[in-house]
Amino acid sequence: LIARPADPAEPVLRVEKPGLLTTVQDLGRPGHRKFGVPPSGAMDRFALAAANRLVGNPETAAGLECALTGPTLLALQPCLVAVTGADFTPTIDGAEIPSWTGVYLPAGERLSFAGRRWGARCYIAVAGGLGGSRWLGSLSTYLLVEKGGHEGRTLESGDSLRLAGPAPRPLIAGRHLSRRLQPAYGREPALATLPGPHFTRLARTSRTAAWKSTFEVSRDADRMGFRLQGPQLEGGGRELLSIGLTAGAVQLPIGGQPILLMADHQTAGGYPVILGVSRAALPLAAQLLPGDRLSFQEVSVAAAQEQWRGTRAALEEIS
Amino acid sequence: MPEKTWPLGDAALLVELGTRIDTALNARCHALAAALEKRSGVREAFAGYSTVTVHYDPERTSYTAIKSAISKLLKEKPRVGPSGRLHRIPVSYDGPDLAESAELLRMTVPQLVALHSKPIYRVFMVGFVPGFAYLGPLPAALNLPRRRVPRTHVPAGSVAMAGEQTGIYPLPTPGGWHLLGRTQMPMFLPENDPPSLLRPGDRVKFHPIGTP
């Protein structure tokens, strides 16, 4: 237990090194798609929700999403932190700390990262949740319009981070989520997926190829979506009247190479939607880097929803 | 034509009421989306031109329950919704594709400007990026396919058209439509909720203004 929890009126962390692309994210701003605003939020929602629970926050609190490299954060006040998602070798003052665990960070010590071992995005939660500017009900940073989070931008050296509110009490370090309860992360995941509205427009051989092939994540992969490279899929290319989209939708543009939509996806589009990746599988996709591979494994709506309940149950183990 | 429904992942579905750009059909989609958003377990319903994408919470409702609710709602006599707000938008018709578009359409630039600024367009939906309104229908005489090579940078405020659609780019983004002119009127209003000047069902009339 920490005797004196951090004061939300004062900065709790100072950014000494920002990392490559570190943004404040919560679970997003659904409900504004009809005005063209994507839900945004953590790419790996499981990892952020787990990090929050590990420090006693509601799952919806804001934390940091760090792509490829982690930041160096100096504690200005003592706090409780948890690092989840990708493994970038988290350390406190040089000594490695366990991931997926609530850890006490004393004032004057530094949380930093010694290098990427696995994965694309790691998450840092702080007891009390990170503050920032709320846009349309969410603290998630949406870089395209420079709104939400820390001044609508990626973190920079010298930034001071405040808590959203007082840390929940008592602060308990040592909460942990075991490996068996984490998603089945890997460098070549099979994503539980449903056929999409325009799947039957694919040529027969392409329907088989969609399920049997592996696709590589191309260099064109960001928070909006991943362009995939794989077998040429035939029959989707024609443009349709634009429809409302969602994260996990797989579009097939002219050219036959699919796009998997992610958190900052465009809210409407006219390319055929051939597949829909399930909610439980999106965290696996969120941890892929260009060059990693994936495949699509057909599931029913009921089976996908059952997998999601399993995911929820794993999160609820953290209490 | 009976509606068609498909899952879109495990927490959303798409229902298609037709396959054309049509004001009455689009109005039906918006009415359906509004009715569905009142149901428990429906998080969000997005009306496209002729479709509705329904985001739902599978712990509170189900794919089949929404599907049957849709069939029921569509049997009811369509209610005529209030006509949306009318926006008069001043446009300087001096875009980089204006002359080429006129040539491709075998008309003069003044004819193109007159045709484009004559109708009162409907906002069929807002999407792609925040504040981007899909307007139409465009007069048939103005239908051109998208540019073969999309631009990587279209300035905010560009008034453009492609196919049966016209619209205004709210933000600097890539884009494949033909750029006819520009407006100074901001489309993306980040400090407002909703953050878009144009809302589904609104009407838009372009007014040509002299170039300074």
Coordinates of C-alpha atoms in Angstrom, one line a residue:
Chain A
L1 CA 0.0 0.0 0.0
I2 CA 1.1 3.5 -0.8
A3 CA 0.7 5.9 2.2
R4 CA 0.1 9.0 0.1
P5 CA -1.6 8.6 -3.2
A6 CA -0.8 11.0 -6.0
D7 CA -2.6 14.4 -5.9
P8 CA -4.6 14.9 -9.1
A9 CA -4.0 18.6 -9.1
E10 CA -0.2 18.2 -9.6
P11 CA 1.5 16.4 -12.5
V12 CA 2.2 12.7 -11.7
L13 CA 4.6 11.9 -14.5
R14 CA 7.1 13.8 -16.7
V15 CA 7.9 12.6 -20.1
E16 CA 11.7 12.5 -20.5
K17 CA 11.6 10.5 -23.8
P18 CA 8.3 10.2 -25.7
G19 CA 8.9 7.0 -27.6
L20 CA 8.1 6.7 -31.3
L21 CA 4.3 7.2 -31.2
T22 CA 2.8 7.4 -27.7
T23 CA -0.7 8.7 -27.3
V24 CA -3.3 8.9 -24.6
Q25 CA -6.2 6.4 -25.3
D26 CA -9.2 5.1 -23.5
L27 CA -11.9 2.8 -24.9
G28 CA -13.0 5.4 -27.4
R29 CA -15.9 7.6 -28.5
P30 CA -18.5 5.3 -30.1
G31 CA -21.8 7.0 -31.1
H32 CA -20.4 9.6 -33.4
R33 CA -19.9 7.6 -36.6
K34 CA -22.8 9.4 -38.2
F35 CA -20.8 12.6 -38.2
G36 CA -17.8 10.9 -39.6
V37 CA -16.0 10.5 -36.3
P38 CA -14.4 7.1 -35.7
P39 CA -14.6 5.4 -32.3
S40 CA -10.8 5.5 -31.9
G41 CA -9.5 4.3 -28.5
A42 CA -6.9 1.6 -27.7
M43 CA -6.1 -0.7 -30.6
D44 CA -5.7 -3.6 -28.2
R45 CA -8.7 -2.9 -26.0
F46 CA -8.0 -6.0 -23.9
A47 CA -4.6 -4.8 -22.9
L48 CA -5.8 -1.3 -21.9
A49 CA -8.8 -2.7 -20.0
A50 CA -6.5 -5.2 -18.2
A51 CA -3.9 -2.5 -17.3
N52 CA -6.6 -0.4 -15.8
R53 CA -8.0 -3.2 -13.7
L54 CA -4.5 -4.1 -12.5
V55 CA -4.2 -0.6 -10.9
G56 CA -7.8 -0.6 -9.6
N57 CA -9.2 1.8 -12.3
P58 CA -12.4 1.3 -14.2
E59 CA -11.6 -0.3 -17.6
T60 CA -12.7 3.0 -19.3
A61 CA -9.9 5.1 -17.8
A62 CA -7.3 6.6 -20.1
G63 CA -3.7 5.3 -20.3
L64 CA -0.9 5.4 -22.7
E65 CA -0.6 3.5 -26.0
C66 CA 3.0 3.1 -27.0
A67 CA 3.8 1.9 -30.5
L68 CA 7.1 0.1 -31.2
T69 CA 9.1 1.7 -28.4
G70 CA 8.2 2.8 -24.9
P71 CA 8.6 6.3 -23.3
T72 CA 10.8 7.2 -20.3
L73 CA 8.6 8.6 -17.6
L74 CA 9.8 10.2 -14.4
A75 CA 7.5 9.9 -11.4
L76 CA 6.9 13.3 -9.9
Q77 CA 4.6 11.7 -7.2
P78 CA 4.4 8.1 -6.1
C79 CA 2.0 6.1 -8.1
L80 CA 0.8 2.6 -9.0
V81 CA 1.3 1.6 -12.7
A82 CA 0.8 -1.5 -14.8
V83 CA 2.3 -2.3 -18.2
T84 CA 0.4 -4.7 -20.5
G85 CA 0.2 -5.6 -24.2
A86 CA 3.4 -5.9 -26.2
D87 CA 6.7 -6.7 -24.3
F88 CA 9.1 -3.8 -24.6
T89 CA 11.1 -4.9 -21.5
P90 CA 9.6 -2.5 -18.9
T91 CA 12.0 -1.3 -16.2
I92 CA 12.0 0.9 -13.1
D93 CA 15.3 2.7 -12.6
G94 CA 16.9 0.0 -14.8
A95 CA 15.6 -3.1 -13.1
E96 CA 13.1 -5.1 -15.1
I97 CA 9.5 -5.2 -13.8
P98 CA 6.9 -7.8 -14.5
S99 CA 4.3 -7.0 -17.3
W100 CA 0.6 -7.5 -16.6
T101 CA 1.2 -6.6 -13.0
G102 CA 0.4 -3.6 -10.7
V103 CA 3.8 -2.1 -9.7
Y104 CA 4.6 0.7 -7.3
L105 CA 6.5 3.5 -8.9
P106 CA 8.2 5.7 -6.2
A107 CA 8.6 9.5 -6.7
G108 CA 11.9 10.3 -8.4
E109 CA 12.2 6.9 -10.2
R110 CA 11.8 6.3 -13.9
L111 CA 9.6 3.9 -15.8
S112 CA 11.5 3.1 -19.1
F113 CA 11.8 0.3 -21.7
A114 CA 14.9 -1.6 -22.6
G115 CA 13.8 -2.9 -26.0
R116 CA 11.1 -4.6 -27.9
R117 CA 10.9 -8.4 -27.5
W118 CA 7.5 -9.0 -29.0
G119 CA 4.4 -7.1 -30.2
A120 CA 3.5 -3.7 -31.6
R121 CA 1.8 -1.8 -28.9
C122 CA 2.2 -1.7 -25.1
Y123 CA -0.1 0.0 -22.6
I124 CA 0.6 1.9 -19.4
A125 CA -2.1 2.5 -16.9
V126 CA -1.7 4.7 -13.8
A127 CA -4.0 4.4 -10.7
G128 CA -6.5 7.3 -11.0
G129 CA -6.3 7.3 -14.8
L130 CA -4.6 9.8 -17.0
G131 CA -6.2 13.2 -17.6
G132 CA -6.2 15.3 -20.7
S133 CA -8.7 17.0 -23.0
R134 CA -11.9 15.2 -23.5
W135 CA -13.5 15.3 -27.0
L136 CA -17.0 14.0 -27.6
G137 CA -16.9 12.2 -24.3
S138 CA -13.5 10.5 -24.7
L139 CA -9.9 11.1 -23.8
S140 CA -8.7 9.2 -26.8
T141 CA -6.3 11.0 -29.1
Y142 CA -7.5 11.3 -32.7
L143 CA -4.5 12.5 -34.6
L144 CA -6.2 13.3 -37.9
V145 CA -8.1 16.2 -36.3
E146 CA -5.7 16.8 -33.4
K147 CA -8.4 16.2 -30.7
G148 CA -8.5 14.4 -27.4
G149 CA -5.8 13.1 -25.1
H150 CA -2.7 15.2 -24.6
E151 CA -3.4 18.3 -26.7
G152 CA -4.6 16.1 -29.5
R153 CA -1.0 14.9 -30.3
T154 CA 1.6 12.3 -29.6
L155 CA 3.6 12.8 -26.4
E156 CA 6.8 15.0 -26.5
S157 CA 9.8 15.3 -24.2
G158 CA 9.0 17.6 -21.4
D159 CA 5.3 17.0 -21.3
S160 CA 3.7 16.7 -17.8
L161 CA 0.9 14.2 -17.3
R162 CA -1.8 14.7 -14.7
L163 CA -4.3 12.2 -13.3
A164 CA -8.0 12.4 -14.3
G165 CA -9.0 12.2 -10.6
P166 CA -7.9 10.8 -7.3
A167 CA -6.5 7.2 -7.4
P168 CA -8.9 4.6 -6.1
R169 CA -8.1 3.6 -2.5
P170 CA -6.6 1.5 -1.2
L171 CA -3.8 1.2 -3.8
I172 CA -2.8 -2.4 -4.1
A173 CA 0.4 -3.4 -5.9
G174 CA 0.9 -7.0 -7.1
R175 CA -2.4 -7.7 -8.9
H176 CA -1.4 -9.9 -11.9
L177 CA -3.0 -11.4 -14.9
S178 CA -1.5 -14.8 -15.7
R179 CA -0.4 -15.8 -19.2
R180 CA -3.2 -18.3 -19.6
L181 CA -5.8 -15.6 -19.2
Q182 CA -4.2 -13.2 -21.7
P183 CA -5.2 -13.4 -25.4
A184 CA -3.4 -16.0 -27.5
Y185 CA -1.0 -13.4 -28.9
G186 CA 1.5 -14.5 -31.6
R187 CA 3.2 -13.5 -34.8
E188 CA 0.9 -15.4 -37.0
P189 CA -2.6 -15.5 -35.3
A190 CA -5.7 -17.1 -36.8
L191 CA -8.3 -14.4 -36.3
A192 CA -11.8 -15.6 -35.6
T193 CA -13.8 -14.0 -38.4
L194 CA -17.3 -14.0 -39.9
P195 CA -18.1 -13.8 -43.6
G196 CA -19.0 -10.2 -44.4
P197 CA -21.9 -8.7 -46.4
H198 CA -20.1 -9.0 -49.7
F199 CA -18.3 -12.3 -49.2
T200 CA -20.5 -14.1 -51.7
R201 CA -19.4 -11.6 -54.4
L202 CA -16.0 -13.3 -54.4
A203 CA -15.2 -15.8 -57.0
R204 CA -15.4 -19.4 -55.6
T205 CA -11.6 -19.9 -55.6
S206 CA -11.2 -16.6 -53.8
R207 CA -13.7 -17.6 -51.1
T208 CA -11.5 -20.6 -50.4
A209 CA -8.4 -18.5 -50.5
A210 CA -9.8 -16.0 -48.0
W211 CA -10.0 -18.8 -45.4
K212 CA -7.0 -21.0 -46.3
S213 CA -4.3 -18.4 -47.1
T214 CA -2.0 -16.4 -44.9
F215 CA -1.8 -12.7 -45.4
E216 CA 1.1 -10.4 -44.6
V217 CA 0.7 -7.1 -42.9
S218 CA 2.2 -4.5 -45.3
R219 CA 4.1 -1.4 -44.4
D220 CA 0.9 0.5 -44.9
A221 CA -0.4 -0.3 -41.4
D222 CA -1.5 2.3 -38.8
R223 CA -4.3 3.1 -36.4
M224 CA -6.7 3.5 -39.3
G225 CA -6.1 0.1 -40.7
F226 CA -3.7 -2.5 -42.1
R227 CA -3.3 -3.1 -45.9
L228 CA -2.7 -6.8 -46.2
Q229 CA -0.8 -8.7 -48.9
G230 CA -1.8 -12.2 -50.0
P231 CA -3.4 -14.0 -52.8
Q232 CA -5.2 -11.9 -55.3
L233 CA -8.9 -12.0 -54.4
E234 CA -11.2 -11.8 -57.4
G235 CA -14.7 -10.4 -57.7
G236 CA -14.8 -7.7 -55.0
G237 CA -13.2 -4.8 -56.8
R238 CA -16.4 -3.0 -58.0
E239 CA -17.3 0.1 -55.9
L240 CA -20.7 0.0 -54.2
L241 CA -22.8 2.6 -52.5
S242 CA -20.9 3.6 -49.4
I243 CA -22.0 1.8 -46.2
G244 CA -21.3 2.4 -42.5
L245 CA -18.1 0.6 -41.3
T246 CA -16.7 -0.8 -38.1
A247 CA -13.3 -1.9 -36.7
G248 CA -12.6 -5.4 -37.9
A249 CA -14.3 -5.0 -41.3
V250 CA -12.1 -6.2 -44.1
Q251 CA -12.6 -4.2 -47.3
L252 CA -11.5 -5.4 -50.7
P253 CA -10.5 -2.4 -52.9
I254 CA -9.8 -2.6 -56.6
G255 CA -6.5 -4.5 -56.9
G256 CA -7.6 -7.4 -54.8
Q257 CA -5.5 -6.8 -51.6
P258 CA -7.7 -6.4 -48.5
I259 CA -7.7 -3.7 -45.8
L260 CA -8.4 -4.6 -42.2
L261 CA -10.0 -1.6 -40.5
M262 CA -8.8 -0.7 -37.0
A263 CA -9.6 1.9 -34.3
D264 CA -9.4 5.2 -36.3
H265 CA -11.1 3.7 -39.4
Q266 CA -13.1 5.8 -41.9
T267 CA -16.7 5.6 -40.9
A268 CA -18.1 5.0 -44.4
G269 CA -16.7 3.4 -47.5
G270 CA -17.8 2.0 -50.9
Y271 CA -15.5 -1.0 -51.2
P272 CA -17.0 -4.5 -50.7
V273 CA -16.7 -5.7 -47.1
I274 CA -15.8 -9.4 -47.5
L275 CA -15.0 -10.3 -43.9
G276 CA -15.6 -9.1 -40.3
V277 CA -13.0 -10.0 -37.7
S278 CA -14.6 -10.7 -34.3
R279 CA -14.1 -8.5 -31.2
A280 CA -12.1 -11.2 -29.3
A281 CA -9.6 -11.4 -32.2
L282 CA -8.9 -7.7 -32.7
P283 CA -6.4 -7.5 -29.8
L284 CA -4.4 -10.2 -31.6
A285 CA -4.4 -8.1 -34.8
A286 CA -3.5 -4.9 -32.9
Q287 CA -0.2 -6.5 -31.9
L288 CA 1.0 -7.2 -35.5
L289 CA 3.7 -5.3 -37.3
P290 CA 4.5 -5.0 -41.0
G291 CA 5.9 -8.4 -42.0
D292 CA 3.8 -10.4 -39.5
R293 CA 1.2 -12.7 -40.9
L294 CA -2.4 -13.6 -40.1
S295 CA -5.1 -15.8 -41.3
F296 CA -8.9 -15.7 -41.0
Q297 CA -10.7 -18.6 -39.3
E298 CA -14.4 -18.9 -40.0
V299 CA -16.7 -18.8 -36.9
S300 CA -20.4 -18.3 -36.4
V301 CA -21.9 -15.3 -34.7
A302 CA -22.7 -17.4 -31.7
A303 CA -19.2 -18.8 -31.4
A304 CA -17.6 -15.4 -31.8
Q305 CA -19.8 -13.9 -29.1
E306 CA -19.0 -16.9 -26.8
Q307 CA -15.3 -16.2 -27.3
W308 CA -15.9 -12.6 -26.3
R309 CA -17.6 -13.8 -23.1
G310 CA -14.4 -15.8 -22.4
T311 CA -12.4 -12.6 -22.9
R312 CA -14.6 -10.7 -20.5
A313 CA -14.3 -13.5 -17.9
A314 CA -10.5 -13.3 -18.1
L315 CA -10.6 -9.5 -17.4
E316 CA -13.0 -10.0 -14.5
E317 CA -10.5 -12.4 -12.9
I318 CA -8.6 -9.2 -12.1
S319 CA -10.1 -7.7 -9.0
Chain B
M1 CA -37.7 -5.5 -52.5
P2 CA -37.3 -7.4 -49.3
E3 CA -34.4 -6.3 -47.1
K4 CA -31.2 -8.3 -46.8
T5 CA -29.2 -8.7 -43.6
W6 CA -25.7 -9.8 -42.9
P7 CA -23.4 -9.9 -39.8
L8 CA -20.6 -7.4 -39.8
G9 CA -18.4 -9.0 -37.2
D10 CA -20.0 -10.3 -34.0
A11 CA -21.4 -7.0 -32.7
A12 CA -22.8 -5.3 -35.8
L13 CA -24.9 -6.1 -38.8
L14 CA -25.7 -4.5 -42.1
V15 CA -29.2 -4.3 -43.6
E16 CA -29.7 -3.3 -47.2
L17 CA -33.0 -1.8 -48.3
G18 CA -32.0 -1.2 -51.9
T19 CA -29.0 -0.5 -54.2
R20 CA -29.7 2.9 -55.6
I21 CA -29.0 6.5 -54.7
D22 CA -32.6 7.7 -54.0
T23 CA -33.9 10.3 -51.7
A24 CA -37.0 8.4 -50.5
L25 CA -34.9 5.2 -49.9
N26 CA -32.3 7.1 -48.0
A27 CA -35.0 8.8 -45.9
R28 CA -36.3 5.3 -45.0
C29 CA -32.8 4.2 -44.0
H30 CA -32.5 7.2 -41.7
A31 CA -36.0 6.6 -40.2
L32 CA -35.1 3.0 -39.6
A33 CA -31.7 3.9 -38.0
A34 CA -33.5 6.4 -35.7
A35 CA -36.1 3.8 -34.7
L36 CA -33.4 1.1 -34.0
E37 CA -31.4 3.5 -31.9
K38 CA -34.3 3.7 -29.5
R39 CA -34.1 -0.1 -28.9
S40 CA -32.3 -1.4 -25.9
G41 CA -29.0 -3.1 -26.8
V42 CA -28.6 -1.0 -29.9
R43 CA -25.5 1.2 -29.4
E44 CA -25.5 3.0 -32.7
A45 CA -27.2 2.9 -36.1
F46 CA -25.5 4.4 -39.2
A47 CA -27.6 5.1 -42.2
G48 CA -25.8 4.8 -45.5
Y49 CA -27.3 5.6 -49.0
S50 CA -29.5 2.5 -49.0
T51 CA -28.3 0.6 -45.9
V52 CA -28.2 0.7 -42.1
T53 CA -25.2 -0.5 -40.1
V54 CA -26.4 -1.5 -36.6
H55 CA -23.9 -1.7 -33.8
Y56 CA -25.3 -3.8 -30.9
D57 CA -24.4 -5.2 -27.5
P58 CA -24.8 -9.0 -27.8
E59 CA -25.3 -9.3 -24.0
R60 CA -28.5 -7.2 -24.3
T61 CA -29.9 -8.2 -27.7
S62 CA -29.1 -10.5 -30.5
Y63 CA -28.6 -10.6 -34.3
T64 CA -31.9 -12.4 -34.8
A65 CA -33.8 -10.1 -32.5
I66 CA -32.6 -7.0 -34.4
K67 CA -33.3 -8.7 -37.7
S68 CA -36.9 -9.4 -36.8
A69 CA -37.3 -5.9 -35.3
I70 CA -36.1 -4.5 -38.7
S71 CA -38.7 -6.6 -40.7
K72 CA -41.4 -5.3 -38.3
L73 CA -40.3 -1.7 -38.5
L74 CA -40.2 -1.8 -42.3
K75 CA -43.8 -3.1 -42.5
E76 CA -45.0 0.1 -40.8
K77 CA -46.0 2.9 -43.0
P78 CA -43.0 5.1 -43.5
R79 CA -43.4 8.3 -41.6
V80 CA -42.3 11.5 -43.3
G81 CA -39.5 12.9 -41.3
P82 CA -39.0 16.7 -40.9
S83 CA -37.0 18.1 -43.8
G84 CA -33.5 19.0 -42.6
R85 CA -32.1 22.5 -42.3
L86 CA -31.2 24.3 -45.5
H87 CA -27.6 25.5 -45.8
R88 CA -26.7 28.2 -48.4
I89 CA -23.0 27.7 -49.1
P90 CA -21.0 30.2 -51.1
V91 CA -18.5 28.6 -53.5
S92 CA -15.8 30.1 -55.7
Y93 CA -15.9 27.9 -58.7
D94 CA -12.1 28.1 -59.5
G95 CA -11.0 24.5 -58.8
P96 CA -8.1 22.8 -60.6
D97 CA -10.4 20.3 -62.3
L98 CA -13.1 22.7 -63.4
A99 CA -12.0 23.2 -67.0
E100 CA -11.1 19.6 -67.5
S101 CA -14.4 18.4 -66.1
A102 CA -16.3 20.8 -68.4
E103 CA -14.3 19.5 -71.4
L104 CA -15.0 15.8 -70.5
L105 CA -18.7 16.6 -70.1
R106 CA -18.7 18.5 -73.4
M107 CA -20.0 21.7 -71.9
T108 CA -18.7 25.2 -71.1
V109 CA -17.4 26.1 -67.6
P110 CA -20.4 28.5 -67.0
Q111 CA -22.8 25.7 -68.0
L112 CA -21.1 23.3 -65.5
V113 CA -21.2 25.9 -62.8
A114 CA -24.9 26.6 -63.5
L115 CA -25.8 22.9 -63.5
H116 CA -23.8 22.2 -60.3
S117 CA -25.2 25.1 -58.3
K118 CA -28.8 24.7 -59.4
P119 CA -30.2 21.8 -57.3
I120 CA -30.9 21.7 -53.7
Y121 CA -28.9 18.6 -52.6
R122 CA -29.7 16.2 -49.9
V123 CA -27.1 15.1 -47.2
F124 CA -27.4 11.4 -47.7
M125 CA -24.9 10.7 -44.9
V126 CA -21.8 12.1 -43.2
G127 CA -18.8 9.8 -43.2
F128 CA -15.3 9.0 -44.5
V129 CA -13.8 11.7 -42.2
P130 CA -15.4 14.0 -39.6
G131 CA -17.8 16.4 -41.3
F132 CA -17.6 15.0 -44.8
A133 CA -21.2 15.1 -46.2
Y134 CA -22.2 12.9 -49.2
L135 CA -24.5 15.2 -51.2
G136 CA -26.7 14.3 -54.2
P137 CA -28.2 13.4 -56.4
L138 CA -26.0 15.2 -58.9
P139 CA -27.6 16.1 -62.3
A140 CA -27.1 13.2 -64.7
A141 CA -25.3 15.5 -67.1
L142 CA -22.5 15.9 -64.5
N143 CA -21.7 12.3 -63.9
L144 CA -18.0 11.6 -64.3
P145 CA -16.0 8.6 -62.9
R146 CA -13.5 9.3 -60.2
R147 CA -10.1 10.6 -61.2
R148 CA -7.9 7.7 -62.3
V149 CA -5.1 8.8 -59.9
P150 CA -6.4 10.1 -56.6
R151 CA -4.7 13.3 -55.2
T152 CA -2.7 12.7 -52.1
H153 CA -3.6 16.1 -50.8
V154 CA -7.0 17.8 -51.3
P155 CA -7.3 21.2 -49.4
A156 CA -10.0 21.7 -46.8
G157 CA -13.0 23.4 -48.3
S158 CA -12.7 21.9 -51.7
V159 CA -16.1 21.4 -53.4
A160 CA -15.9 18.3 -55.5
M161 CA -17.9 15.7 -57.4
A162 CA -17.7 12.1 -58.6
G163 CA -20.3 9.7 -60.0
E164 CA -23.7 10.8 -58.8
Q165 CA -22.2 12.5 -55.7
T166 CA -20.9 15.9 -54.7
G167 CA -19.4 17.1 -51.5
I168 CA -17.1 19.3 -49.6
Y169 CA -13.8 18.1 -48.1
P170 CA -13.8 19.3 -44.5
L171 CA -10.1 18.5 -43.8
P172 CA -7.0 18.2 -45.9
T173 CA -7.1 14.5 -46.9
P174 CA -6.3 12.4 -50.0
G175 CA -9.2 12.3 -52.5
G176 CA -10.2 11.1 -55.9
W177 CA -13.1 13.4 -56.7
H178 CA -13.0 16.3 -59.3
L179 CA -12.3 19.6 -57.6
L180 CA -14.6 22.3 -58.9
G181 CA -14.1 25.1 -56.4
R182 CA -13.8 26.1 -52.8
T183 CA -15.8 27.4 -49.9
Q184 CA -14.6 29.3 -46.8
M185 CA -17.5 27.9 -44.7
P186 CA -16.1 25.4 -42.2
M187 CA -17.6 21.9 -42.4
F188 CA -15.9 20.3 -39.4
L189 CA -16.8 22.1 -36.2
P190 CA -14.6 20.4 -33.5
E191 CA -16.0 22.5 -30.6
N192 CA -19.6 21.5 -31.4
D193 CA -21.5 18.3 -30.7
P194 CA -22.2 17.1 -33.3
P195 CA -18.9 18.3 -34.8
S196 CA -20.3 18.6 -38.3
L197 CA -22.1 21.6 -39.9
L198 CA -24.0 19.2 -42.2
R199 CA -26.2 16.5 -40.7
P200 CA -27.9 13.6 -42.5
G201 CA -31.2 14.8 -44.0
D202 CA -30.1 18.5 -44.2
R203 CA -30.3 20.3 -47.6
V204 CA -27.6 22.2 -49.3
K205 CA -27.6 24.9 -52.0
F206 CA -24.4 26.1 -53.5
H207 CA -24.1 29.8 -54.5
P208 CA -21.4 30.8 -57.0
I209 CA -19.5 33.8 -55.9
G210 CA -17.0 35.8 -57.9
T211 CA -13.3 35.0 -57.4
P212 CA -11.5 37.7 -55.5

